[in-house]
PDB file of C-alpha atoms in Angstrom:
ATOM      1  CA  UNK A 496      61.932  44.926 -17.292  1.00 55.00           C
ATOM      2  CA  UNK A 497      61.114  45.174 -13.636  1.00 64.00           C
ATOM      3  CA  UNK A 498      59.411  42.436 -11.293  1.00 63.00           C
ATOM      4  CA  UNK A 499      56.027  43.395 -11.932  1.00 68.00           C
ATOM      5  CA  UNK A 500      56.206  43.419 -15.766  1.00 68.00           C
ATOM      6  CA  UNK A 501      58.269  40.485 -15.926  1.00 65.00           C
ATOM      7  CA  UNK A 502      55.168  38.884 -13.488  1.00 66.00           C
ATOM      8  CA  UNK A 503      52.517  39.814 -15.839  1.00 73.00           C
ATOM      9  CA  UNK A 504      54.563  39.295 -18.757  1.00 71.00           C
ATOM     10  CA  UNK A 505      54.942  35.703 -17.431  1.00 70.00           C
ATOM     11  CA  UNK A 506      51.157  34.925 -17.031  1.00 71.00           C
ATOM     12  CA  UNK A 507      50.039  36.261 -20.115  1.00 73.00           C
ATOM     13  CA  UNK A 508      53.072  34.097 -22.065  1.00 72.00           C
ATOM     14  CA  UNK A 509      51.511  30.940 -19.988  1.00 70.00           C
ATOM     15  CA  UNK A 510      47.945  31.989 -21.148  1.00 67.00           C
ATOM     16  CA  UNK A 511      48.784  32.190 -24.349  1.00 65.00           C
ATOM     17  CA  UNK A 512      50.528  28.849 -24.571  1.00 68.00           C
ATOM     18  CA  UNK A 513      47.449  27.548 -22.601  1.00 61.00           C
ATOM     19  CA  UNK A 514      44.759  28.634 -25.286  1.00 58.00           C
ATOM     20  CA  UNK A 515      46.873  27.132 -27.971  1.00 59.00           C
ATOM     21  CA  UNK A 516      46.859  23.966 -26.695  1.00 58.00           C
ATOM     22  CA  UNK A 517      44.818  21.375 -28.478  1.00 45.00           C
ATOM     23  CA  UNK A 518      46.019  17.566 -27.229  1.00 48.00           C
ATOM     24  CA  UNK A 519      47.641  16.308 -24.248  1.00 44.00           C
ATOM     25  CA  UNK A 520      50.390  14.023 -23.641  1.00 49.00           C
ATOM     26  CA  UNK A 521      49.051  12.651 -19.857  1.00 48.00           C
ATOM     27  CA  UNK A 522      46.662   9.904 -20.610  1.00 48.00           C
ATOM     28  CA  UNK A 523      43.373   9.517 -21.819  1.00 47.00           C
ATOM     29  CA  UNK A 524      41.484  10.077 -19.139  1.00 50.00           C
ATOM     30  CA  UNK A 525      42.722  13.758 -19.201  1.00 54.00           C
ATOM     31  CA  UNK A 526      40.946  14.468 -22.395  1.00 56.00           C
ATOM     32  CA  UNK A 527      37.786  14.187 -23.854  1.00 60.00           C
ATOM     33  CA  UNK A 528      36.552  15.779 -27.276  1.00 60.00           C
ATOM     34  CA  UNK A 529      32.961  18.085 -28.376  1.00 61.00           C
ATOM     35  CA  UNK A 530      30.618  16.787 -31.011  1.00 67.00           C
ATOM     36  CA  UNK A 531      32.763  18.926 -33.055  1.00 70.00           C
ATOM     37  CA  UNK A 532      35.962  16.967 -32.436  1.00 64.00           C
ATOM     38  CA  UNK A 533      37.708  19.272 -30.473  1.00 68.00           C
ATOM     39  CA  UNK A 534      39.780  17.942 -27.310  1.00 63.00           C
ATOM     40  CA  UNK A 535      38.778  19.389 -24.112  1.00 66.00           C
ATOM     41  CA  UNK A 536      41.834  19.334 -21.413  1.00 66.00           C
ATOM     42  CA  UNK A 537      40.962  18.867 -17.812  1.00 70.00           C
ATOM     43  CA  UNK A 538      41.562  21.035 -15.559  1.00 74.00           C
ATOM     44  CA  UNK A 539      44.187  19.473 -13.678  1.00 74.00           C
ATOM     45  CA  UNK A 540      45.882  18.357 -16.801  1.00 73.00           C
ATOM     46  CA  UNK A 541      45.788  22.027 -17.523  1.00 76.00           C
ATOM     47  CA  UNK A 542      47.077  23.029 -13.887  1.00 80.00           C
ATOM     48  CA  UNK A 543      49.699  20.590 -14.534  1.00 80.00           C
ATOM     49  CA  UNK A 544      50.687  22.015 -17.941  1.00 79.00           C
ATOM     50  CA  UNK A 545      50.342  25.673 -16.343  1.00 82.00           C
ATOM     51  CA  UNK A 546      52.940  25.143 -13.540  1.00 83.00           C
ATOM     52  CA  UNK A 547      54.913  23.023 -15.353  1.00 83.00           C
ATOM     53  CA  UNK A 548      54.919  26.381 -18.495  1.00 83.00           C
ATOM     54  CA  UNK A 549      55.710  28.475 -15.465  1.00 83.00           C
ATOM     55  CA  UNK A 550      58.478  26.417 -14.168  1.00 83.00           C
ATOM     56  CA  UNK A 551      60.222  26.963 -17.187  1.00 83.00           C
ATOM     57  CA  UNK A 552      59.796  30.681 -17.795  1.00 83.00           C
ATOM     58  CA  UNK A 553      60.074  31.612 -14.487  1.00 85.00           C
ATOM     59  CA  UNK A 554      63.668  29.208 -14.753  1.00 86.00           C
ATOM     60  CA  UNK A 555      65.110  31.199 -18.209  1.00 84.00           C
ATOM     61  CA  UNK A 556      63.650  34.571 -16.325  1.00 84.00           C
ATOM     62  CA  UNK A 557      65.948  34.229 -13.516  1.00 87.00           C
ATOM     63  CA  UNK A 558      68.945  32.991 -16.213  1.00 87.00           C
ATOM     64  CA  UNK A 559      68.098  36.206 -18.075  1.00 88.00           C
ATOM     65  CA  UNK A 560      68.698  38.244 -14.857  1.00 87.00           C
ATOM     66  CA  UNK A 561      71.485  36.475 -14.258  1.00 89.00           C
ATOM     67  CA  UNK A 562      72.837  37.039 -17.730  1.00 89.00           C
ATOM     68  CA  UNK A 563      71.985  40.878 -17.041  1.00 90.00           C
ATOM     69  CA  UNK A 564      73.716  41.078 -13.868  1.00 92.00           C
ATOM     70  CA  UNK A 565      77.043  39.436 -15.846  1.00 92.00           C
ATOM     71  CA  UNK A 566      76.483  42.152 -18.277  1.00 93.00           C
ATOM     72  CA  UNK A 567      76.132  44.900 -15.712  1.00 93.00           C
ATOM     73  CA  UNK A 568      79.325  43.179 -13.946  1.00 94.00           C
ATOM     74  CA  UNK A 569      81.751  43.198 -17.320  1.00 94.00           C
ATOM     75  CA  UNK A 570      80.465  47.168 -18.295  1.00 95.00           C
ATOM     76  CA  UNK A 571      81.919  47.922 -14.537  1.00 94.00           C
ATOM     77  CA  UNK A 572      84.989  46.054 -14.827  1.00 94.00           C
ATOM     78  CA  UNK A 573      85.293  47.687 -18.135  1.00 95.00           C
ATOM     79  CA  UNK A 574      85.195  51.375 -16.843  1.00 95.00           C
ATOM     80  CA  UNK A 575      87.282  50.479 -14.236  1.00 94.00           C
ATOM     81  CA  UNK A 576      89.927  49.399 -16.470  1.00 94.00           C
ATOM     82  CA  UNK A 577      89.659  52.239 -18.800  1.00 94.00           C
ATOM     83  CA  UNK A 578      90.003  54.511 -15.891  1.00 94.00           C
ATOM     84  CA  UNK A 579      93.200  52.452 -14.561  1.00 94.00           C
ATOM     85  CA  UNK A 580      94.439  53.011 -18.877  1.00 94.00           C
ATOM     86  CA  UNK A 581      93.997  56.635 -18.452  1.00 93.00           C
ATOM     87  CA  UNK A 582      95.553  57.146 -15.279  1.00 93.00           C
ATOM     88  CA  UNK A 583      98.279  55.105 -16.483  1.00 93.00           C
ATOM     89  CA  UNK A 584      98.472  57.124 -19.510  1.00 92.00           C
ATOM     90  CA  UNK A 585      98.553  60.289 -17.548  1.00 94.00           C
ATOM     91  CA  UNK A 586     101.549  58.972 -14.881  1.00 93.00           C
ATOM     92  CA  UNK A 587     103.607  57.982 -18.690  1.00 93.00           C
ATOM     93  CA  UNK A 588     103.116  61.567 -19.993  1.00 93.00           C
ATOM     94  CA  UNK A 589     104.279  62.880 -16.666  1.00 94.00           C
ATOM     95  CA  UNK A 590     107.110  60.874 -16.292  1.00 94.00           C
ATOM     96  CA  UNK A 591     108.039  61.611 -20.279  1.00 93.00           C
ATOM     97  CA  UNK A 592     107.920  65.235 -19.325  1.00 93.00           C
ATOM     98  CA  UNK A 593     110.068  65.159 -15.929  1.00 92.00           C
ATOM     99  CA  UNK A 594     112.475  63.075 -18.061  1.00 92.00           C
ATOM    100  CA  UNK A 595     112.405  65.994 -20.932  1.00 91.00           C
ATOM    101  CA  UNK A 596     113.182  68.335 -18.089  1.00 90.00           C
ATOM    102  CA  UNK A 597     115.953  66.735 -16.477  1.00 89.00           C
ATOM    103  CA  UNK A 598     117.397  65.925 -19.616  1.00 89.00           C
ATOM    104  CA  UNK A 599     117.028  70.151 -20.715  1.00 88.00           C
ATOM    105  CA  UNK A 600     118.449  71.049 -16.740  1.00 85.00           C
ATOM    106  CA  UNK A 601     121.869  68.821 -17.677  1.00 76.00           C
TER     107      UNK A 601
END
């Protein structure tokens, strides 16, 4: 996923966890409720819950990437071995065969 999409991926995760919310946990003075009972949220209390939301996500993005770039790192490290295997292989059959041929010249 590339900067952009991880962006907008971001701010439509935090709206979505921002139109779910129904109480708050920063005082009464943050919230008041409709004449049908439902609480309103301030908007600060919701700025506060938005950056806080974003502080988090934005946190396990960069982990993910981080995890990714580990990933990347070990696949690498991985074909570089199997190339060192091969080659090794390779120099064994050679030296098998130069043996078989010194041993036939005797």
């Amino acid at each position: 996923m590339d900067k952009t999409k991880k962006a907008s991926h971001l701010d439509d995760m935090v709206e979505n966890i921002r139109d779910s919310l129904n109480i708050a946990l920063f005082g009464k003075n943050e919230l008041s409720t409709t004449k049908t009972g439902s609480v309103v949220l301030s908007d600060a209390t919701l700025g506060h819950i938005e950056n806080t939301i974003c502080r988090v996500l934005t946190t396990n993005l960069k982990q993910e990437d981080l995890l990714l770039e580990r990933i990347e790192l070990q696949e690498v490290k991985m074909k570089h071995l199997e190339k060192q295997r091969s080659s090794a292989a390779i120099q064994h059959q050679q030296e098998i065969e130069l043996t078989k041929r010194e041993y036939e010249t005797r």
